[in-house]
Short mmCIF file of C-alpha atoms and ligand atoms in Angstrom, two decimals:
data_model
loop_
_atom_site.label_atom_id
_atom_site.label_comp_id
_atom_site.label_asym_id
_atom_site.label_seq_id
_atom_site.Cartn_x
_atom_site.Cartn_y
_atom_site.Cartn_z
CA MET A 51 70.33 103.16 116.13
CA SER A 52 70.08 99.66 117.60
CA ASN A 53 66.87 99.30 115.63
CA ASN A 54 68.80 99.81 112.44
CA VAL A 55 71.26 97.13 113.33
CA VAL A 56 68.45 94.68 113.96
CA LEU A 57 66.83 95.63 110.68
CA SER A 58 69.96 95.16 108.66
CA ARG A 59 70.58 91.79 110.32
CA ARG A 60 67.09 90.71 109.45
CA ALA A 61 67.49 92.03 105.95
CA LEU A 62 70.70 90.09 105.65
CA LEU A 63 69.19 86.85 106.83
CA GLY A 64 66.52 87.38 104.25
CA GLY A 65 69.23 87.58 101.64
CA ILE A 66 69.20 91.33 101.08
CA ALA A 67 72.61 92.80 101.35
CA VAL A 68 73.47 95.88 103.33
CA SER A 69 75.31 98.70 101.65
CA LEU A 70 78.93 98.70 102.63
CA GLY A 71 80.75 101.95 103.09
CA SER A 72 84.46 102.57 103.01
CA ALA A 73 86.50 103.32 106.12
CA ALA A 74 87.62 106.77 107.16
CA ILE A 75 91.19 107.28 106.03
CA ASP A 76 92.23 110.01 108.42
CA GLN A 77 92.68 108.39 111.77
CA THR A 78 94.48 111.20 113.54
CA ALA A 79 91.61 111.68 115.96
CA VAL A 80 90.05 108.21 115.85
CA ALA A 81 89.39 106.80 119.31
CA LYS A 82 90.69 103.52 120.60
CA THR A 83 88.63 100.43 119.84
CA PRO A 84 86.79 99.07 122.91
CA THR A 85 88.40 96.06 124.57
CA ASP A 86 85.47 93.88 123.54
CA HIS A 87 84.68 94.27 119.90
CA ARG A 88 82.70 92.29 117.35
CA LEU A 89 83.46 91.90 113.67
CA VAL A 90 80.62 90.52 111.56
CA ALA A 91 81.70 88.88 108.31
CA GLU A 92 78.82 89.59 105.94
CA PRO A 93 77.98 90.18 102.29
CA GLY A 94 77.07 93.61 100.98
CA GLN A 95 77.34 96.10 98.18
CA LEU A 96 80.25 98.48 97.88
CA GLY A 97 79.82 101.61 95.82
CA ILE A 98 82.87 102.93 93.98
CA ALA A 99 82.27 106.26 92.30
CA GLN A 100 83.49 107.69 89.01
CA THR A 101 85.62 104.88 87.70
CA PRO A 102 86.44 104.42 83.99
CA GLN A 103 83.63 101.82 84.00
CA GLY A 104 81.16 104.30 85.50
CA ASP A 105 79.88 104.12 89.05
CA LEU A 106 80.38 100.56 90.21
CA LYS A 107 78.47 98.57 92.78
CA LEU A 108 80.60 95.63 93.77
CA PRO A 109 79.08 92.60 95.49
CA VAL A 110 81.58 92.36 98.31
CA TRP A 111 82.06 90.56 101.59
CA GLY A 112 83.15 92.81 104.42
CA TYR A 113 83.42 93.14 108.17
CA SER A 114 80.58 94.93 109.95
CA GLY A 115 79.38 96.74 106.86
CA LYS A 116 82.75 98.06 105.77
CA VAL A 117 85.46 97.42 103.20
CA PRO A 118 88.15 97.81 104.49
CA GLY A 119 86.70 96.52 107.75
CA PRO A 120 86.55 98.70 110.86
CA LEU A 121 89.90 100.13 111.89
CA LEU A 122 91.11 98.36 115.02
CA ARG A 123 93.14 100.82 117.04
CA PHE A 124 94.88 100.01 120.29
CA GLN A 125 97.87 101.09 122.28
CA GLN A 126 101.01 99.05 122.65
CA GLY A 127 100.59 96.82 125.70
CA ASP A 128 96.79 96.61 125.40
CA SER A 129 94.93 93.41 124.78
CA ALA A 130 91.46 92.90 123.34
CA ASN A 131 88.74 90.34 122.75
CA ILE A 132 87.62 90.38 119.15
CA PHE A 133 84.55 88.31 118.39
CA LEU A 134 84.21 87.11 114.81
CA LEU A 135 80.59 86.44 113.89
CA ASN A 136 80.17 84.61 110.60
CA ARG A 137 77.18 85.77 108.56
CA LEU A 138 78.58 84.35 105.33
CA SER A 139 77.37 81.20 103.64
CA GLU A 140 80.77 79.51 104.05
CA ALA A 141 83.29 78.94 106.82
CA THR A 142 85.71 81.73 107.67
CA SER A 143 88.45 82.85 110.10
CA ILE A 144 90.65 85.86 110.81
CA HIS A 145 94.43 85.98 110.71
CA TRP A 146 96.09 88.94 112.47
CA HIS A 147 98.87 89.63 110.05
CA GLY A 148 102.11 90.68 111.72
CA LEU A 149 100.96 90.38 115.33
CA ARG A 150 103.00 88.28 117.74
CA LEU A 151 100.39 86.25 119.55
CA PRO A 152 99.68 82.83 121.05
CA ASN A 153 99.45 80.21 118.32
CA ASN A 154 95.81 79.32 118.99
CA MET A 155 94.84 82.93 118.15
CA ASP A 156 96.63 82.97 114.80
CA GLY A 157 93.53 82.18 112.78
CA VAL A 158 94.54 79.35 110.47
CA PRO A 159 91.71 76.79 110.19
CA GLY A 160 92.95 73.23 110.15
CA LEU A 161 96.23 74.23 111.78
CA THR A 162 95.60 76.51 114.77
CA GLN A 163 91.81 76.44 115.15
CA SER A 164 88.75 74.94 113.57
CA ASP A 165 86.60 76.64 110.96
CA VAL A 166 84.20 79.32 112.08
CA ALA A 167 81.05 77.88 110.50
CA PRO A 168 78.22 80.03 109.11
CA GLY A 169 76.19 81.43 111.98
CA SER A 170 78.82 80.77 114.61
CA GLU A 171 81.20 82.98 116.53
CA PHE A 172 84.85 82.75 117.54
CA LYS A 173 86.57 84.76 120.24
CA TYR A 174 90.08 85.97 119.50
CA VAL A 175 92.07 87.20 122.47
CA LEU A 176 94.81 89.44 121.13
CA PRO A 177 97.81 91.02 122.79
CA PHE A 178 99.33 94.08 121.13
CA LYS A 179 102.99 93.66 121.97
CA ASP A 180 104.35 95.78 119.14
CA ALA A 181 103.43 99.25 118.00
CA GLY A 182 102.88 99.83 114.30
CA THR A 183 100.68 99.20 111.31
CA TYR A 184 99.24 95.70 110.98
CA TRP A 185 96.22 94.22 109.29
CA TYR A 186 93.68 91.44 109.57
CA HIS A 187 92.16 89.26 106.91
CA THR A 188 90.36 86.01 106.33
CA HIS A 189 92.49 82.87 106.17
CA SER A 190 89.78 80.71 104.64
CA ARG A 191 89.68 80.35 100.87
CA ALA A 192 91.33 83.75 100.92
CA TRP A 193 91.72 83.75 97.13
CA ASN A 194 87.95 84.18 97.20
CA GLN A 195 87.17 85.81 100.56
CA GLN A 196 90.00 88.31 100.75
CA ASP A 197 89.49 89.28 97.13
CA ARG A 198 85.87 90.12 97.99
CA GLY A 199 86.90 92.47 100.77
CA LEU A 200 87.45 90.57 104.03
CA TYR A 201 90.32 92.62 105.40
CA GLY A 202 90.96 95.60 107.66
CA VAL A 203 93.72 97.59 109.33
CA ILE A 204 95.12 97.39 112.87
CA VAL A 205 96.95 100.41 114.25
CA VAL A 206 98.87 99.93 117.46
CA ASP A 207 99.88 103.30 118.83
CA GLU A 208 103.30 103.88 120.31
CA LYS A 209 103.38 104.62 124.04
CA GLU A 210 105.17 107.82 123.15
CA PRO A 211 103.36 109.20 120.11
CA PRO A 212 105.63 110.28 117.26
CA LYS A 213 105.65 113.90 116.18
CA VAL A 214 103.31 114.35 113.23
CA ASP A 215 100.40 116.63 112.45
CA ARG A 216 98.27 114.04 110.70
CA ASP A 217 98.04 110.27 110.50
CA ILE A 218 96.47 108.73 107.41
CA ILE A 219 95.84 105.15 106.31
CA LEU A 220 95.94 104.20 102.65
CA VAL A 221 94.68 100.69 101.95
CA ILE A 222 95.50 99.64 98.41
CA ASP A 223 93.50 96.96 96.64
CA ASP A 224 92.88 95.95 93.07
CA TRP A 225 89.57 94.64 91.76
CA LEU A 226 88.97 92.64 88.61
CA ILE A 227 86.13 94.12 86.58
CA ASP A 228 84.80 92.17 83.59
CA ARG A 229 83.71 93.47 80.18
CA GLN A 230 80.17 94.01 81.41
CA GLY A 231 81.51 96.34 84.07
CA LYS A 232 80.82 93.87 86.88
CA PHE A 233 83.02 92.31 89.53
CA ASP A 234 84.60 89.35 87.72
CA GLU A 235 83.32 86.50 89.82
CA ARG A 236 83.69 83.82 87.20
CA ARG A 237 87.41 84.24 86.99
CA LEU A 238 87.96 83.64 90.72
CA GLY A 239 89.91 80.39 90.92
CA ASN A 240 91.09 80.64 87.32
CA MET A 241 94.05 78.25 86.94
CA HIS A 242 95.81 80.42 84.41
CA ASP A 243 95.94 83.21 86.99
CA TRP A 244 97.04 80.79 89.70
CA ALA A 245 99.97 79.49 87.63
CA HIS A 246 101.06 82.97 86.56
CA ALA A 247 101.15 86.20 88.60
CA GLY A 248 97.95 85.49 90.56
CA ARG A 249 94.66 87.38 90.31
CA LEU A 250 95.53 90.90 89.21
CA GLY A 251 92.84 93.54 89.17
CA ASN A 252 92.19 96.24 86.60
CA LEU A 253 90.73 98.78 89.00
CA VAL A 254 92.95 99.98 91.82
CA THR A 255 91.33 101.62 94.83
CA VAL A 256 92.53 103.39 97.95
CA ASN A 257 90.27 102.78 100.95
CA SER A 258 87.73 101.49 98.42
CA GLU A 259 87.67 104.75 96.49
CA PHE A 260 88.83 105.28 92.95
CA ARG A 261 91.48 108.03 92.77
CA PRO A 262 90.49 109.81 95.99
CA ASN A 263 91.91 113.13 97.07
CA ILE A 264 93.92 112.59 100.21
CA LEU A 265 93.64 115.80 102.20
CA ILE A 266 96.69 117.03 104.03
CA GLY A 267 97.32 120.42 105.59
CA ARG A 268 99.77 122.86 104.08
CA GLY A 269 102.85 122.90 106.24
CA GLU A 270 101.91 119.70 108.05
CA ARG A 271 104.07 116.68 108.68
CA VAL A 272 102.02 113.63 107.75
CA ARG A 273 102.40 109.95 108.54
CA LEU A 274 101.02 107.75 105.81
CA ARG A 275 100.36 104.12 106.64
CA LEU A 276 100.43 102.20 103.38
CA VAL A 277 98.90 98.72 103.32
CA ASN A 278 98.83 96.44 100.28
CA VAL A 279 95.83 94.12 100.66
CA ALA A 280 95.69 93.01 97.01
CA ASN A 281 95.65 89.26 96.41
CA SER A 282 98.80 89.23 94.33
CA ASN A 283 99.74 92.61 92.96
CA ILE A 284 102.94 94.50 93.78
CA PHE A 285 102.80 98.29 93.92
CA GLY A 286 105.62 100.80 93.57
CA LEU A 287 104.32 104.16 94.83
CA LYS A 288 105.63 107.54 93.87
CA PHE A 289 104.46 110.75 95.54
CA GLU A 290 104.84 113.61 93.07
CA GLY A 291 106.48 116.67 94.59
CA HIS A 292 107.40 114.76 97.76
CA ASP A 293 110.31 112.69 98.89
CA PRO A 294 108.97 110.23 101.44
CA TRP A 295 110.91 109.05 104.46
CA ILE A 296 110.34 105.43 105.34
CA ILE A 297 109.95 105.14 109.12
CA ALA A 298 108.54 101.60 109.49
CA GLU A 299 108.27 98.45 107.41
CA ASP A 300 105.66 95.78 108.20
CA GLY A 301 104.94 97.74 111.37
CA ASP A 302 108.47 97.76 112.64
CA PRO A 303 110.46 101.00 113.05
CA VAL A 304 113.49 101.53 110.83
CA SER A 305 116.11 104.26 110.89
CA PRO A 306 114.34 106.90 108.78
CA ARG A 307 115.62 106.81 105.23
CA LYS A 308 114.50 108.25 101.93
CA ALA A 309 112.74 105.75 99.70
CA ASP A 310 115.02 104.54 96.88
CA GLY A 311 114.36 106.76 93.89
CA GLY A 312 111.36 108.10 95.78
CA VAL A 313 109.51 104.80 95.20
CA VAL A 314 107.94 102.82 98.03
CA ILE A 315 107.52 99.19 97.01
CA LEU A 316 104.88 97.00 98.61
CA GLY A 317 104.36 93.31 97.93
CA PRO A 318 101.04 91.73 98.91
CA GLY A 319 100.60 91.86 102.68
CA GLN A 320 103.42 94.36 103.21
CA ARG A 321 103.08 97.72 104.93
CA ALA A 322 105.20 100.84 104.99
CA ASP A 323 104.84 103.87 107.23
CA VAL A 324 106.20 106.94 105.52
CA VAL A 325 106.50 110.59 106.46
CA ILE A 326 105.88 113.40 104.02
CA ASP A 327 105.89 117.13 104.62
CA GLY A 328 103.20 119.34 103.12
CA ASN A 329 105.57 122.01 101.92
CA ALA A 330 105.63 121.52 98.14
CA LYS A 331 104.81 124.48 95.90
CA SER A 332 101.49 123.47 94.36
CA ASP A 333 98.40 122.19 96.13
CA LEU A 334 97.70 119.04 94.15
CA HIS A 335 100.08 116.11 93.66
CA LYS A 336 99.50 112.74 92.11
CA ILE A 337 100.34 109.50 93.80
CA VAL A 338 101.33 107.20 90.96
CA ALA A 339 101.46 103.43 91.27
CA ARG A 340 103.41 101.09 89.08
CA SER A 341 102.04 97.59 89.44
CA MET A 342 102.30 94.27 87.61
CA THR A 343 99.61 95.47 85.23
CA GLY A 344 101.13 98.87 84.42
CA GLN A 345 101.25 102.40 85.72
CA SER A 346 98.29 104.46 86.89
CA VAL A 347 97.28 107.31 89.13
CA LEU A 348 96.32 105.91 92.49
CA ALA A 349 95.18 109.06 94.30
CA SER A 350 96.11 112.70 94.76
CA LEU A 351 97.51 114.53 97.71
CA LYS A 352 95.47 117.68 98.08
CA TYR A 353 96.64 120.47 100.33
CA VAL A 354 94.10 122.19 102.53
CA ALA A 355 94.59 124.68 105.35
CA ALA A 356 96.39 123.12 108.29
CA ARG A 357 93.81 121.81 110.74
CA ASN A 358 95.58 122.72 113.94
CA PRO A 359 98.34 125.17 114.78
CA LEU A 360 101.38 123.70 113.03
CA LYS A 361 103.90 121.95 115.21
CA GLY A 362 106.66 123.31 113.00
CA LEU A 363 107.84 119.84 112.05
CA ALA A 364 107.86 120.07 108.26
CA GLY A 365 111.39 120.21 106.91
CA THR A 366 112.98 119.10 110.19
CA GLN A 367 114.82 115.86 110.82
CA VAL A 368 112.54 112.80 110.90
CA THR A 369 113.07 110.99 114.17
CA LYS A 370 113.14 107.23 114.63
CA LEU A 371 110.20 105.56 116.31
CA ALA A 372 110.89 103.69 119.54
CA ALA A 373 111.97 100.12 118.79
CA ASN A 374 109.62 97.21 119.43
CA PRO A 375 110.91 94.44 121.70
CA ARG A 376 112.89 92.08 119.49
CA PRO A 377 114.95 88.97 120.28
CA ILE A 378 118.70 88.72 119.78
CA LEU A 379 119.77 86.80 116.70
CA ASP A 380 122.56 84.33 117.40
CA LEU A 381 123.67 83.96 113.80
CA THR A 382 126.82 81.98 114.53
CA ASN A 383 124.94 79.10 116.11
CA ALA A 384 121.86 79.39 113.94
CA ARG A 385 120.02 76.42 112.57
CA ARG A 386 119.96 76.51 108.74
CA LEU A 387 116.92 75.73 106.64
CA THR A 388 116.45 75.94 102.90
CA LEU A 389 113.22 76.49 101.07
CA ASN A 390 113.14 76.02 97.31
CA MET A 391 110.24 77.71 95.60
CA GLU A 392 109.20 75.79 92.51
CA GLY A 393 106.60 75.51 89.80
CA GLY A 394 104.26 77.92 88.08
CA ALA A 395 103.96 78.64 84.40
CA MET A 396 107.22 77.94 82.57
CA GLY A 397 108.68 76.69 85.84
CA GLY A 398 109.49 73.23 84.48
CA LEU A 399 108.10 71.43 87.53
CA ARG A 400 107.76 67.80 86.44
CA GLN A 401 106.38 66.33 89.63
CA ALA A 402 105.80 67.04 93.29
CA LYS A 403 104.32 65.36 96.31
CA LEU A 404 100.69 65.90 97.16
CA ASN A 405 98.97 64.07 100.04
CA GLY A 406 102.17 62.12 100.49
CA LYS A 407 102.23 60.77 96.93
CA MET A 408 104.46 61.81 94.04
CA ARG A 409 102.32 63.19 91.22
CA SER A 410 102.96 64.39 87.69
CA TRP A 411 102.56 68.03 86.66
CA MET A 412 99.32 67.14 84.84
CA GLU A 413 97.90 65.48 87.90
CA LEU A 414 98.95 68.37 90.12
CA ALA A 415 97.42 70.92 87.76
CA SER A 416 94.15 68.98 87.75
CA LYS A 417 94.11 69.41 91.54
CA SER A 418 94.91 73.14 91.34
CA ARG A 419 98.39 72.61 92.75
CA VAL A 420 100.80 74.30 90.40
CA TRP A 421 103.48 75.44 92.85
CA ALA A 422 105.66 73.62 95.36
CA PHE A 423 108.08 74.13 98.25
CA ASN A 424 110.92 71.62 98.39
CA GLY A 425 109.07 69.23 96.10
CA ILE A 426 105.82 69.30 98.06
CA ALA A 427 102.74 70.96 96.59
CA GLY A 428 101.16 72.42 99.70
CA ASP A 429 100.69 69.35 101.90
CA MET A 430 99.89 70.59 105.37
CA ALA A 431 100.04 67.25 107.19
CA GLU A 432 103.73 67.57 108.04
CA PRO A 433 105.73 70.69 108.99
CA MET A 434 108.65 71.81 106.88
CA ALA A 435 110.79 71.66 110.04
CA THR A 436 110.49 71.17 113.77
CA LEU A 437 112.27 73.83 115.80
CA LYS A 438 113.21 74.31 119.41
CA ARG A 439 111.66 77.30 121.05
CA GLY A 440 114.29 80.02 121.46
CA GLU A 441 116.63 78.87 118.72
CA THR A 442 117.83 81.19 115.97
CA VAL A 443 117.09 80.08 112.44
CA ILE A 444 118.55 81.21 109.13
CA LEU A 445 116.07 80.42 106.42
CA LYS A 446 117.38 80.51 102.87
CA ILE A 447 114.59 81.07 100.38
CA GLN A 448 115.41 80.34 96.76
CA ASN A 449 112.95 81.52 94.18
CA ASN A 450 113.50 79.00 91.41
CA THR A 451 110.52 80.23 89.46
CA GLY A 452 109.94 82.79 86.74
CA TRP A 453 107.67 84.90 88.99
CA PRO A 454 108.06 87.25 91.93
CA HIS A 455 106.77 86.12 95.32
CA ALA A 456 106.06 87.65 98.72
CA MET A 457 107.00 85.20 101.45
CA HIS A 458 105.22 85.61 104.77
CA LEU A 459 105.92 84.00 108.14
CA HIS A 460 103.20 83.94 110.78
CA GLY A 461 103.75 84.93 114.39
CA MET A 462 107.33 86.18 114.14
CA HIS A 463 109.29 88.88 112.40
CA PHE A 464 112.56 88.18 110.63
CA GLN A 465 115.52 90.17 109.42
CA GLU A 466 116.66 89.89 105.85
CA ILE A 467 120.39 89.31 106.20
CA LYS A 468 121.41 88.38 102.65
CA ARG A 469 120.06 88.91 99.17
CA ASN A 470 121.57 87.06 96.23
CA GLY A 471 124.61 86.27 98.33
CA SER A 472 125.36 89.84 99.47
CA SER A 473 124.91 91.01 103.00
CA VAL A 474 121.99 93.41 103.53
CA GLY A 475 122.68 96.81 105.10
CA ASN A 476 119.27 98.07 106.24
CA ARG A 477 118.07 95.19 108.35
CA SER A 478 114.51 95.84 109.37
CA TRP A 479 112.28 93.32 111.09
CA ARG A 480 109.64 92.27 108.61
CA ASP A 481 106.93 89.66 108.38
CA SER A 482 106.92 89.48 104.58
CA VAL A 483 109.73 89.60 102.06
CA LEU A 484 109.51 90.21 98.34
CA LEU A 485 111.63 88.10 95.99
CA ASN A 486 112.00 88.80 92.32
CA ARG A 487 112.23 85.91 89.91
CA ARG A 488 115.29 83.73 90.52
CA GLU A 489 116.30 85.70 93.60
CA THR A 490 117.59 84.18 96.82
CA VAL A 491 117.21 85.76 100.24
CA GLU A 492 118.34 84.66 103.66
CA VAL A 493 116.18 85.70 106.58
CA ALA A 494 116.95 85.16 110.25
CA PHE A 495 114.53 84.89 113.13
CA VAL A 496 114.19 83.45 116.60
CA ALA A 497 111.64 80.67 117.06
CA GLU A 498 109.92 82.78 119.68
CA GLU A 499 106.61 81.17 120.44
CA ALA A 500 105.59 77.51 120.48
CA GLY A 501 103.04 76.34 117.97
CA LYS A 502 102.32 75.73 114.34
CA TRP A 503 103.29 78.75 112.29
CA MET A 504 102.50 79.08 108.64
CA LEU A 505 105.06 80.07 106.05
CA HIS A 506 103.59 80.87 102.65
CA CYS A 507 103.60 83.08 99.62
CA HIS A 508 101.22 85.99 100.22
CA MET A 509 100.23 86.01 96.60
CA ILE A 510 97.08 84.25 97.62
CA GLU A 511 96.70 82.27 94.41
CA HIS A 512 100.24 80.96 94.79
CA GLN A 513 99.57 79.99 98.39
CA ALA A 514 96.38 78.15 97.49
CA GLY A 515 98.19 76.62 94.52
CA GLY A 516 100.83 74.92 96.68
CA MET A 517 103.17 77.58 98.11
CA MET A 518 102.40 76.89 101.73
CA THR A 519 103.96 75.03 104.62
CA TRP A 520 104.48 75.49 108.36
CA LEU A 521 107.06 75.38 111.08
CA ASP A 522 106.48 73.43 114.26
CA ILE A 523 108.02 75.14 117.29
CA LYS A 524 108.25 72.96 120.39
CU1 C2O B 227 98.51 87.72 105.79
CU2 C2O B 227 98.89 83.65 106.19
O1 C2O B 227 98.67 85.69 105.93
CU1 CU B 228 104.03 83.70 95.03
#
């Protein structure tokens, strides 16, 4: 066993890639991750079977031989030391998306830590304050690194486990395959993509498989943890024959409710935990995804015999998960901030500041900055605002562009309180919010933890193209 590891390391150093496998999707019986755990960022080959382009071997970058990377599973209240070892040829980092943690563990090179150079290691000390479904991914040239597979899932178990028979993770990604049937490397960084919807793939996978059968037991109640790790695509998921209950969004419990029209919508970076019962008539049901590139079958739910004696949950009321600790929003005395999202194709952005200087659209485009926040095209030298620790903030986000965006705040969760001027009823605590073109949302949060916290569009090409800033909490 250990011999193998040594061999593959040596092989890697010699430039021969290891073969990357995909992660197990059924995590019902998966053990907790040890408190000390190493993730090795490394190149490899990922096999995807029986796609329209034939069997594909994608040249990917993954963590410890896997895409998605190893599942990190802990219990609420645990903490862990995760060592990132960089075996790539460029600098990297890991951001723990959705976790509330000390700022110096947030994984943003240049802002909260320095680059993890090739060959070096970085120790992340992580607390798991909230139960739920989270994920981790590179925060270094993510438009390249994340697209190649540097991401994985974090499950933080509730102290009191919810009543389900099975617990399944579905990680959704899209890959761009070129006309030769190869991973489209040349189009990474393509400015047309950056100024439009971002890099959208033409092959959608679930846990790195093309149209897998997701096995569930007849009569079982199943928790599905849906994670959208695509660079920029939005997915609307429909589960034929089933009417999913949403029980958590971005990791945080919500009062169980049926998905609107049976469709669960996930912007890049977003998660949803849903409950379905295996009591439909037939044994095979498609999961259909509508995305920005059209509609396709994502996977199938396939009924098998129940694995354990049924708990008799199917068809009963879905109960709410225990709430995570959340601060109290003092909306009446809240500090107000406004963020105007600007630019992109047909956005009419004439000029914006870059490196402190006003620049024309042409000049910005030549520097790959085609989006802006409040007239600034992604300068990271200054924060958007300086906040006092503990204060409540209402952040108004105006999407003045012709494209949808998924805005993500690091280190804190917010409540969406208004959309297009109307008060929002279901206020869940999220870390990412989806805005359609020309929409305005107001989100409220408490500036909980001191530090430099990024605020950016999670459509990675938009982020890299200028849709990024940060909040300084003192
Ligand atoms: Cu999941 Cu700054 O990102
Ligand atoms: Cu965007």
